Amino acid sequence: KAPSAIRGSAQALISFLVYGLGMWIGNNISGMVVDHYTVDKVVDWSHVWRVPAIGAAVCLVLFLAIWRDSEDRVVDV
């Protein structure tokens, strides 16, 4: 839906947020989650994997509740 003049910039921003900032934050959070569920150097993987599963479910519910696709489209001139 972005005008053609800024599509490249929009794609670069999304790539940075997902592949740069998102992976950095995810790496830090996953380390904390694994540390939280580690006792005497034994990791409880069922609880570790439950955290991102719940996060994905919450994101799905929010996406379904908030997303509204309009018929208004940007037309290239």
CSV table of N, CA and C in Angstrom, one decimal:
chain,number,residue,atom,x,y,z
A,1,LYS,N,0.8,-1.2,0.0
A,1,LYS,CA,0.0,0.0,0.0
A,1,LYS,C,0.9,1.3,0.0
A,2,ALA,N,2.1,1.1,0.1
A,2,ALA,CA,3.0,2.3,0.2
A,2,ALA,C,3.2,2.8,-1.3
A,3,PRO,N,3.3,4.1,-1.4
A,3,PRO,CA,3.6,4.7,-2.7
A,3,PRO,C,4.9,4.2,-3.2
A,4,SER,N,5.0,4.1,-4.5
A,4,SER,CA,6.2,3.5,-5.1
A,4,SER,C,7.5,4.3,-4.8
A,5,ALA,N,7.4,5.6,-4.5
A,5,ALA,CA,8.6,6.4,-4.2
A,5,ALA,C,9.2,5.9,-2.9
A,6,ILE,N,8.5,5.3,-1.9
A,6,ILE,CA,9.1,5.0,-0.6
A,6,ILE,C,9.0,3.5,-0.4
A,7,ARG,N,8.7,2.7,-1.3
A,7,ARG,CA,8.6,1.2,-1.1
A,7,ARG,C,9.9,0.6,-0.7
A,8,GLY,N,11.0,1.0,-1.3
A,8,GLY,CA,12.3,0.5,-1.0
A,8,GLY,C,12.7,0.9,0.4
A,9,SER,N,12.4,2.1,0.9
A,9,SER,CA,12.7,2.5,2.2
A,9,SER,C,11.9,1.7,3.2
A,10,ALA,N,10.6,1.5,2.9
A,10,ALA,CA,9.7,0.8,3.8
A,10,ALA,C,10.2,-0.6,3.9
A,11,GLN,N,10.6,-1.3,2.8
A,11,GLN,CA,11.1,-2.6,2.9
A,11,GLN,C,12.4,-2.7,3.7
A,12,ALA,N,13.2,-1.7,3.6
A,12,ALA,CA,14.5,-1.7,4.3
A,12,ALA,C,14.2,-1.6,5.8
A,13,LEU,N,13.2,-0.7,6.2
A,13,LEU,CA,12.9,-0.6,7.6
A,13,LEU,C,12.3,-1.9,8.1
A,14,ILE,N,11.4,-2.5,7.4
A,14,ILE,CA,10.8,-3.8,7.9
A,14,ILE,C,11.9,-4.8,8.0
A,15,SER,N,12.8,-4.9,7.1
A,15,SER,CA,13.9,-5.9,7.2
A,15,SER,C,14.8,-5.6,8.4
A,16,PHE,N,15.1,-4.4,8.6
A,16,PHE,CA,15.9,-4.0,9.8
A,16,PHE,C,15.2,-4.4,11.1
A,17,LEU,N,13.9,-4.1,11.2
A,17,LEU,CA,13.2,-4.4,12.4
A,17,LEU,C,13.1,-5.9,12.6
A,18,VAL,N,12.8,-6.7,11.6
A,18,VAL,CA,12.6,-8.1,11.7
A,18,VAL,C,14.0,-8.8,11.9
A,19,TYR,N,14.9,-8.6,11.0
A,19,TYR,CA,16.1,-9.4,10.9
A,19,TYR,C,17.2,-8.8,11.8
A,20,GLY,N,17.1,-7.5,12.2
A,20,GLY,CA,18.1,-6.9,13.0
A,20,GLY,C,17.7,-6.8,14.5
A,21,LEU,N,16.8,-5.9,14.7
A,21,LEU,CA,16.3,-5.6,16.0
A,21,LEU,C,15.5,-6.8,16.6
A,22,GLY,N,14.7,-7.4,15.8
A,22,GLY,CA,13.8,-8.5,16.3
A,22,GLY,C,14.7,-9.7,16.7
A,23,MET,N,15.7,-10.0,15.9
A,23,MET,CA,16.5,-11.2,16.2
A,23,MET,C,17.4,-10.9,17.5
A,24,TRP,N,17.8,-9.6,17.6
A,24,TRP,CA,18.6,-9.3,18.8
A,24,TRP,C,17.8,-9.4,20.1
A,25,ILE,N,16.6,-8.8,20.0
A,25,ILE,CA,15.7,-8.9,21.2
A,25,ILE,C,15.3,-10.4,21.5
A,26,GLY,N,14.9,-11.1,20.4
A,26,GLY,CA,14.6,-12.5,20.6
A,26,GLY,C,15.7,-13.3,21.2
A,27,ASN,N,16.9,-13.1,20.8
A,27,ASN,CA,18.1,-13.8,21.3
A,27,ASN,C,18.3,-13.5,22.8
A,28,ASN,N,18.1,-12.3,23.2
A,28,ASN,CA,18.3,-11.9,24.6
A,28,ASN,C,17.1,-12.5,25.4
A,29,ILE,N,15.9,-12.5,25.0
A,29,ILE,CA,14.8,-13.0,25.7
A,29,ILE,C,14.9,-14.5,25.8
A,30,SER,N,15.3,-15.2,24.7
A,30,SER,CA,15.3,-16.7,24.7
A,30,SER,C,16.4,-17.1,25.7
A,31,GLY,N,17.5,-16.4,25.8
A,31,GLY,CA,18.5,-16.7,26.8
A,31,GLY,C,18.0,-16.6,28.2
A,32,MET,N,17.2,-15.6,28.5
A,32,MET,CA,16.6,-15.4,29.8
A,32,MET,C,15.6,-16.5,30.1
A,33,VAL,N,14.8,-16.9,29.1
A,33,VAL,CA,13.8,-18.0,29.3
A,33,VAL,C,14.5,-19.3,29.6
A,34,VAL,N,15.6,-19.6,28.8
A,34,VAL,CA,16.3,-20.9,29.1
A,34,VAL,C,16.9,-20.9,30.4
A,35,ASP,N,17.5,-19.7,30.8
A,35,ASP,CA,18.1,-19.6,32.2
A,35,ASP,C,17.1,-19.8,33.2
A,36,HIS,N,15.9,-19.3,33.0
A,36,HIS,CA,14.8,-19.4,34.0
A,36,HIS,C,14.4,-20.8,34.2
A,37,TYR,N,14.4,-21.6,33.2
A,37,TYR,CA,13.9,-23.0,33.3
A,37,TYR,C,15.0,-24.0,33.4
A,38,THR,N,16.2,-23.6,33.8
A,38,THR,CA,17.4,-24.4,34.0
A,38,THR,C,17.6,-24.6,35.5
A,39,VAL,N,17.6,-25.8,35.9
A,39,VAL,CA,17.9,-26.1,37.3
A,39,VAL,C,19.0,-27.2,37.4
A,40,ASP,N,20.1,-26.9,38.0
A,40,ASP,CA,21.3,-27.8,38.1
A,40,ASP,C,21.7,-28.3,36.7
A,41,LYS,N,21.8,-27.3,35.8
A,41,LYS,CA,22.3,-27.5,34.4
A,41,LYS,C,21.4,-28.5,33.6
A,42,VAL,N,20.1,-28.6,34.1
A,42,VAL,CA,19.2,-29.4,33.3
A,42,VAL,C,18.1,-28.5,32.9
A,43,VAL,N,17.8,-28.5,31.6
A,43,VAL,CA,16.8,-27.5,31.0
A,43,VAL,C,15.5,-28.3,30.8
A,44,ASP,N,14.4,-27.6,31.3
A,44,ASP,CA,13.1,-28.2,31.1
A,44,ASP,C,12.5,-27.6,29.8
A,45,TRP,N,12.8,-28.3,28.7
A,45,TRP,CA,12.5,-27.8,27.4
A,45,TRP,C,11.0,-27.7,27.1
A,46,SER,N,10.2,-28.5,27.8
A,46,SER,CA,8.7,-28.3,27.5
A,46,SER,C,8.3,-27.0,28.0
A,47,HIS,N,8.8,-26.5,29.1
A,47,HIS,CA,8.4,-25.1,29.5
A,47,HIS,C,9.1,-24.0,28.7
A,48,VAL,N,10.3,-24.3,28.2
A,48,VAL,CA,11.0,-23.3,27.4
A,48,VAL,C,10.2,-23.1,26.1
A,49,TRP,N,9.8,-24.2,25.4
A,49,TRP,CA,9.1,-24.1,24.2
A,49,TRP,C,7.6,-23.6,24.3
A,50,ARG,N,7.1,-23.7,25.5
A,50,ARG,CA,5.8,-23.2,25.8
A,50,ARG,C,5.7,-21.6,25.7
A,51,VAL,N,6.8,-21.0,26.1
A,51,VAL,CA,6.9,-19.5,26.1
A,51,VAL,C,6.7,-19.0,24.7
A,52,PRO,N,7.4,-19.4,23.6
A,52,PRO,CA,7.2,-18.8,22.3
A,52,PRO,C,5.9,-19.3,21.7
A,53,ALA,N,5.4,-20.4,22.1
A,53,ALA,CA,4.1,-20.9,21.6
A,53,ALA,C,3.0,-20.0,22.1
A,54,ILE,N,3.0,-19.6,23.3
A,54,ILE,CA,2.0,-18.7,23.9
A,54,ILE,C,2.2,-17.3,23.3
A,55,GLY,N,3.4,-16.9,23.1
A,55,GLY,CA,3.6,-15.6,22.5
A,55,GLY,C,3.1,-15.6,21.0
A,56,ALA,N,3.3,-16.6,20.3
A,56,ALA,CA,2.7,-16.7,18.9
A,56,ALA,C,1.2,-16.7,18.9
A,57,ALA,N,0.6,-17.4,19.9
A,57,ALA,CA,-0.9,-17.4,20.0
A,57,ALA,C,-1.4,-16.1,20.4
A,58,VAL,N,-0.7,-15.4,21.2
A,58,VAL,CA,-1.2,-14.0,21.6
A,58,VAL,C,-1.1,-13.1,20.4
A,59,CYS,N,0.0,-13.2,19.6
A,59,CYS,CA,0.2,-12.4,18.4
A,59,CYS,C,-0.9,-12.7,17.4
A,60,LEU,N,-1.2,-13.9,17.2
A,60,LEU,CA,-2.3,-14.3,16.3
A,60,LEU,C,-3.6,-13.7,16.7
A,61,VAL,N,-4.0,-13.8,18.0
A,61,VAL,CA,-5.2,-13.2,18.5
A,61,VAL,C,-5.3,-11.7,18.3
A,62,LEU,N,-4.1,-11.0,18.6
A,62,LEU,CA,-4.1,-9.6,18.4
A,62,LEU,C,-4.2,-9.2,17.0
A,63,PHE,N,-3.5,-10.0,16.1
A,63,PHE,CA,-3.6,-9.7,14.7
A,63,PHE,C,-5.0,-9.9,14.1
A,64,LEU,N,-5.7,-10.9,14.5
A,64,LEU,CA,-7.0,-11.1,14.1
A,64,LEU,C,-8.0,-10.1,14.6
A,65,ALA,N,-7.7,-9.6,15.8
A,65,ALA,CA,-8.6,-8.6,16.4
A,65,ALA,C,-8.4,-7.2,15.9
A,66,ILE,N,-7.2,-6.9,15.5
A,66,ILE,CA,-6.8,-5.5,15.1
A,66,ILE,C,-6.8,-5.3,13.6
A,67,TRP,N,-6.4,-6.3,12.8
A,67,TRP,CA,-6.2,-6.1,11.4
A,67,TRP,C,-7.5,-5.8,10.7
A,68,ARG,N,-7.5,-4.8,10.0
A,68,ARG,CA,-8.7,-4.4,9.1
A,68,ARG,C,-8.1,-4.0,7.8
A,69,ASP,N,-8.4,-4.8,6.7
A,69,ASP,CA,-7.9,-4.5,5.4
A,69,ASP,C,-8.9,-3.7,4.7
A,70,SER,N,-8.5,-2.5,4.3
A,70,SER,CA,-9.5,-1.6,3.6
A,70,SER,C,-9.4,-1.8,2.1
A,71,GLU,N,-10.4,-1.4,1.4
A,71,GLU,CA,-10.4,-1.4,0.0
A,71,GLU,C,-9.6,-0.2,-0.6
A,72,ASP,N,-9.2,0.7,0.2
A,72,ASP,CA,-8.5,1.9,-0.2
A,72,ASP,C,-7.1,1.4,-0.6
A,73,ARG,N,-6.7,1.5,-1.9
A,73,ARG,CA,-5.4,1.1,-2.3
A,73,ARG,C,-4.7,2.4,-2.9
A,74,VAL,N,-3.4,2.4,-2.7
A,74,VAL,CA,-2.6,3.4,-3.3
A,74,VAL,C,-2.4,3.1,-4.7
A,75,VAL,N,-2.7,4.1,-5.6
A,75,VAL,CA,-2.5,3.8,-7.0
A,75,VAL,C,-1.3,4.5,-7.5
A,76,ASP,N,-0.4,3.7,-8.2
A,76,ASP,CA,0.8,4.3,-8.8
A,76,ASP,C,0.4,5.2,-9.9
A,77,VAL,N,1.1,6.3,-10.0
A,77,VAL,CA,0.8,7.3,-11.1
A,77,VAL,C,1.9,7.3,-12.0
